[in-house]
DNA sequence: GAGCTTTCGCTACGAGTCGTAGCGTAATGC
DNA sequence: GCATTACGCTACGACTCGTAGCGAAAGCTC
């Protein structure tokens, strides 16, 4: 979190219960008020602590909301459903479910917007949200490479670039779908998204009833002009 | 814009010059102050108009910034570079260049964040930004289908879904790359992105020196190292 | 030009939030 | 007991908000 706790200090320790109460109160306030009408005084009242306690622990509203929202994404897990396509669909649906919650919508985007003028905040977001979920991409890719669904990437630099690209494409698409387009990232959408991500736009559209998953050893772009 | 101008009204007409001055002042204020520190009073002073004039034309800060940012995206054009991959790369680079500007970064995301609790604002964004740029996807796909680079989609419902999906994937990825990852969407990144978008993750990575994304029947493109 | 209508610039205002300072008290380590 | 730190509470100046009220300006219609 935000606390500098140098292992052992003299004096009264900070209440850990207050931390969780404050972050929960922040999420509740995000749901009821949204980002713009959320005030630190209100959060303090909801959490049952003094306003000054908030200012002693967090530098301001963006940092507080960042921490409150970050906890939402810790429940993400990469399922093992047997194929890369199914795994992607599973984790993307989880991600979409979190983003559908009002506290995530309202808080996450506002913090990101704020971070465009605040490098420290951007780094905080990166460390507490992005970096922690990068494991999903890494694990998913490694698993798919073992299955032979993805080509190996020996060059570590190239490999890192690919992971970043995948993360931007997955997270970006779901966020854009949910927040900008304002439509739900439901199963149907996720299937179409996964198909394009794995096979590309040039591939045939999925036939009705067909599972959009890429079978192992799928040759790239198995069709020409039909 | 926001003005209700029922063709002809009696009385003094609104100054069109004030409109452009206000929107320009808003963008300037976004650059210098960012979203959170931008105040309508400050914008009014910069534009040389009274604060009350602003409130007569716009309901609030989000609506004003939405209009100010929307104008930035009107300069987008779909190039005709001979192949779908090249066209995508061209327009994505334009999009990335706009998003790299501080007034776009700071303003766009904040407005989107605000729109999560304001349906009217979300619709305003959709109409003034998203819908107006959808033409790029429609035109690009039609062109690619004529070239045989993309399969035809006879079902209009399925076709509309695909357009929405492409828009979410393209815009979402660029936004996420620029704002969340905080790295530039430069030519190298755009090449990798376009390759995945067209051919999918399952395809072989581009070899060093090889041109990315060459869908079926694509004539070799000119060059990208001038 | 007379008259009507709407916009514009200006000033002033109450309401609300911000972030901080100050003080006495509570909880821990030595 | 003593030093140290966290906590709750109150109060404060500074700032922004959005609006009301007024006289003047700029169009249109006749």
Tab-separated table of N, CA, C and O (backbone and C1' of nucleotides) in Angstrom, chain B residues 2-6 8-19 22 49-50 52-58, chain C residues 4-10, chain D residues 21-27:
chain	number	residue	atom	x	y	z
B	2	UNK	N	-23.039	22.277	-29.050
B	2	UNK	CA	-24.073	22.181	-28.034
B	2	UNK	C	-25.264	23.055	-28.331
B	2	UNK	O	-26.298	22.955	-27.713
B	3	UNK	N	-25.075	23.948	-29.298
B	3	UNK	CA	-26.068	24.999	-29.472
B	3	UNK	C	-27.338	24.485	-30.129
B	3	UNK	O	-27.303	23.755	-31.107
B	4	UNK	N	-28.413	24.866	-29.565
B	4	UNK	CA	-29.708	24.664	-30.217
B	4	UNK	C	-29.943	25.898	-31.090
B	4	UNK	O	-30.230	26.979	-30.605
B	5	UNK	N	-29.781	25.753	-32.358
B	5	UNK	CA	-29.998	26.888	-33.253
B	5	UNK	C	-31.134	26.539	-34.198
B	5	UNK	O	-30.908	26.028	-35.284
B	6	UNK	N	-32.355	26.823	-33.790
B	6	UNK	CA	-33.524	26.429	-34.589
B	6	UNK	C	-33.646	27.245	-35.870
B	6	UNK	O	-34.629	27.932	-36.084
B	8	UNK	N	-33.809	29.854	-37.428
B	8	UNK	CA	-33.924	31.301	-37.322
B	8	UNK	C	-34.605	31.659	-36.010
B	8	UNK	O	-35.638	31.119	-35.667
B	9	UNK	N	-33.983	32.557	-35.308
B	9	UNK	CA	-34.555	33.037	-34.059
B	9	UNK	C	-34.488	34.543	-34.058
B	9	UNK	O	-33.652	35.160	-34.720
B	10	UNK	N	-35.341	35.134	-33.321
B	10	UNK	CA	-35.278	36.576	-33.174
B	10	UNK	C	-34.354	36.930	-32.020
B	10	UNK	O	-34.211	36.174	-31.067
B	11	UNK	N	-33.721	38.062	-32.092
B	11	UNK	CA	-32.815	38.481	-31.039
B	11	UNK	C	-31.368	38.421	-31.475
B	11	UNK	O	-31.041	38.007	-32.587
B	12	UNK	N	-30.498	38.801	-30.601
B	12	UNK	CA	-29.068	38.815	-30.900
B	12	UNK	C	-28.527	37.396	-31.018
B	12	UNK	O	-28.723	36.595	-30.108
B	13	UNK	N	-27.866	37.078	-32.087
B	13	UNK	CA	-27.347	35.711	-32.245
B	13	UNK	C	-26.099	35.509	-31.402
B	13	UNK	O	-25.393	36.463	-31.058
B	14	UNK	N	-25.843	34.258	-31.105
B	14	UNK	CA	-24.641	33.955	-30.325
B	14	UNK	C	-23.398	34.150	-31.176
B	14	UNK	O	-23.386	33.832	-32.370
B	15	UNK	N	-22.391	34.640	-30.545
B	15	UNK	CA	-21.146	34.893	-31.267
B	15	UNK	C	-20.443	33.578	-31.597
B	15	UNK	O	-20.060	32.822	-30.695
B	16	UNK	N	-20.277	33.314	-32.868
B	16	UNK	CA	-19.555	32.106	-33.269
B	16	UNK	C	-18.078	32.228	-32.921
B	16	UNK	O	-17.414	31.242	-32.600
B	17	UNK	N	-17.570	33.428	-32.956
B	17	UNK	CA	-16.168	33.644	-32.606
B	17	UNK	C	-15.915	33.278	-31.149
B	17	UNK	O	-14.865	32.732	-30.799
B	18	UNK	N	-16.909	33.563	-30.310
B	18	UNK	CA	-16.755	33.217	-28.896
B	18	UNK	C	-16.653	31.710	-28.731
B	18	UNK	O	-15.843	31.214	-27.937
B	19	UNK	N	-17.438	30.970	-29.497
B	19	UNK	CA	-17.383	29.517	-29.428
B	19	UNK	C	-15.980	28.993	-29.694
B	19	UNK	O	-15.431	28.223	-28.902
B	22	UNK	N	-13.544	29.988	-26.989
B	22	UNK	CA	-13.723	29.243	-25.742
B	22	UNK	C	-13.129	27.845	-25.863
B	22	UNK	O	-12.430	27.364	-24.966
B	49	UNK	N	-14.071	36.119	-22.492
B	49	UNK	CA	-15.523	36.240	-22.346
B	49	UNK	C	-15.873	36.172	-20.853
B	49	UNK	O	-15.023	35.849	-20.024
B	50	UNK	N	-17.104	36.469	-20.557
B	50	UNK	CA	-17.534	36.419	-19.160
B	50	UNK	C	-17.831	34.986	-18.747
B	50	UNK	O	-18.221	34.154	-19.579
B	52	UNK	N	-20.241	33.900	-17.106
B	52	UNK	CA	-21.658	33.569	-17.294
B	52	UNK	C	-21.948	33.108	-18.720
B	52	UNK	O	-22.848	32.308	-18.936
B	53	UNK	N	-21.195	33.609	-19.658
B	53	UNK	CA	-21.390	33.170	-21.050
B	53	UNK	C	-21.123	31.674	-21.184
B	53	UNK	O	-21.823	30.966	-21.906
B	54	UNK	N	-20.113	31.209	-20.479
B	54	UNK	CA	-19.817	29.779	-20.526
B	54	UNK	C	-20.987	28.964	-19.997
B	54	UNK	O	-21.402	27.976	-20.606
B	55	UNK	N	-21.523	29.393	-18.883
B	55	UNK	CA	-22.608	28.620	-18.277
B	55	UNK	C	-23.885	28.704	-19.099
B	55	UNK	O	-24.771	27.859	-18.956
B	56	UNK	N	-24.017	29.749	-19.920
B	56	UNK	CA	-25.196	29.820	-20.774
B	56	UNK	C	-25.108	28.809	-21.918
B	56	UNK	O	-26.113	28.376	-22.451
B	57	UNK	N	-23.898	28.433	-22.305
B	57	UNK	CA	-23.745	27.550	-23.476
B	57	UNK	C	-23.476	26.101	-23.121
B	57	UNK	O	-23.852	25.201	-23.862
B	58	UNK	N	-22.794	25.888	-22.039
B	58	UNK	CA	-22.482	24.516	-21.645
B	58	UNK	C	-23.003	24.228	-20.248
B	58	UNK	O	-22.978	25.109	-19.377
C	4	DC	P	-42.227	47.045	-27.905
C	4	DC	O5'	-41.682	45.563	-28.127
C	4	DC	C5'	-42.103	44.825	-29.270
C	4	DC	C4'	-41.126	43.689	-29.549
C	4	DC	C3'	-40.725	42.909	-28.290
C	4	DC	O3'	-41.078	41.540	-28.460
C	4	DC	C1'	-38.825	43.463	-29.609
C	5	DT	P	-40.934	40.514	-27.208
C	5	DT	O5'	-39.558	39.769	-27.520
C	5	DT	C5'	-39.331	39.271	-28.833
C	5	DT	C4'	-37.891	38.780	-28.958
C	5	DT	C3'	-37.384	38.032	-27.717
C	5	DT	O3'	-36.858	36.784	-28.111
C	5	DT	C1'	-35.836	39.715	-28.370
C	6	DT	P	-36.696	35.592	-27.022
C	6	DT	O5'	-35.112	35.480	-26.936
C	6	DT	C5'	-34.367	35.223	-28.117
C	6	DT	C4'	-32.950	35.725	-27.963
C	6	DT	C3'	-32.200	35.157	-26.757
C	6	DT	O3'	-31.147	34.340	-27.207
C	6	DT	C1'	-31.826	37.495	-27.035
C	7	DT	P	-30.152	33.586	-26.190
C	7	DT	O5'	-28.854	34.516	-26.267
C	7	DT	C5'	-28.301	34.855	-27.537
C	7	DT	C4'	-27.240	35.927	-27.349
C	7	DT	C3'	-26.125	35.555	-26.374
C	7	DT	O3'	-24.877	35.758	-27.006
C	7	DT	C1'	-27.021	37.677	-25.833
C	8	DC	P	-23.550	35.171	-26.351
C	8	DC	O5'	-22.968	36.426	-25.550
C	8	DC	C5'	-22.604	37.590	-26.284
C	8	DC	C4'	-22.312	38.726	-25.323
C	8	DC	C3'	-21.319	38.383	-24.218
C	8	DC	O3'	-20.102	39.069	-24.449
C	8	DC	C1'	-23.194	39.667	-23.425
C	9	DG	P	-18.795	38.626	-23.671
C	9	DG	O5'	-18.676	39.697	-22.493
C	9	DG	C5'	-18.600	41.069	-22.818
C	9	DG	C4'	-18.786	41.906	-21.569
C	9	DG	C3'	-17.864	41.511	-20.404
C	9	DG	O3'	-17.172	42.655	-19.938
C	9	DG	C1'	-20.146	41.594	-19.691
C	10	DC	P	-15.972	42.465	-18.888
C	10	DC	O5'	-16.654	42.818	-17.490
C	10	DC	C5'	-17.452	43.994	-17.389
C	10	DC	C4'	-18.315	43.948	-16.150
C	10	DC	C3'	-17.615	43.395	-14.903
C	10	DC	O3'	-17.235	44.484	-14.069
C	10	DC	C1'	-19.904	42.664	-15.114
D	21	DG	P	-33.026	37.469	-9.278
D	21	DG	O5'	-32.425	38.929	-9.501
D	21	DG	C5'	-31.427	39.420	-8.618
D	21	DG	C4'	-30.689	40.567	-9.270
D	21	DG	C3'	-31.524	41.365	-10.290
D	21	DG	O3'	-31.503	42.746	-9.969
D	21	DG	C1'	-29.427	40.755	-11.213
D	22	DC	P	-32.571	43.721	-10.671
D	22	DC	O5'	-31.659	44.581	-11.657
D	22	DC	C5'	-30.540	45.304	-11.118
D	22	DC	C4'	-29.551	45.603	-12.207
D	22	DC	C3'	-30.137	46.271	-13.451
D	22	DC	O3'	-29.952	47.679	-13.357
D	22	DC	C1'	-28.444	44.629	-13.967
D	23	DG	P	-30.780	48.633	-14.363
D	23	DG	O5'	-29.711	48.931	-15.494
D	23	DG	C5'	-28.405	49.410	-15.123
D	23	DG	C4'	-27.464	49.269	-16.297
D	23	DG	C3'	-27.921	49.961	-17.595
D	23	DG	O3'	-26.825	50.610	-18.210
D	23	DG	C1'	-27.555	47.675	-18.017
D	24	DA	P	-27.056	51.496	-19.521
D	24	DA	O5'	-26.310	50.644	-20.655
D	24	DA	C5'	-24.942	50.272	-20.450
D	24	DA	C4'	-24.504	49.291	-21.529
D	24	DA	C3'	-24.769	49.775	-22.963
D	24	DA	O3'	-23.622	49.560	-23.757
D	24	DA	C1'	-25.731	47.637	-22.613
D	25	DA	P	-23.586	50.114	-25.256
D	25	DA	O5'	-23.677	48.749	-26.094
D	25	DA	C5'	-22.736	47.720	-25.832
D	25	DA	C4'	-23.053	46.494	-26.672
D	25	DA	C3'	-23.296	46.786	-28.157
D	25	DA	O3'	-22.625	45.820	-28.948
D	25	DA	C1'	-25.144	45.619	-27.256
D	26	DA	P	-22.396	46.073	-30.510
D	26	DA	O5'	-23.349	44.980	-31.174
D	26	DA	C5'	-23.186	43.620	-30.808
D	26	DA	C4'	-24.319	42.787	-31.378
D	26	DA	C3'	-24.673	43.108	-32.831
D	26	DA	O3'	-24.885	41.895	-33.542
D	26	DA	C1'	-26.593	43.261	-31.484
D	27	DG	P	-24.325	41.694	-35.044
D	27	DG	O5'	-25.379	40.719	-35.723
D	27	DG	C5'	-26.528	41.255	-36.346
D	27	DG	C4'	-27.784	40.665	-35.708
D	27	DG	C3'	-29.010	40.741	-36.610
D	27	DG	O3'	-29.146	39.527	-37.320
D	27	DG	C1'	-29.506	41.361	-34.329
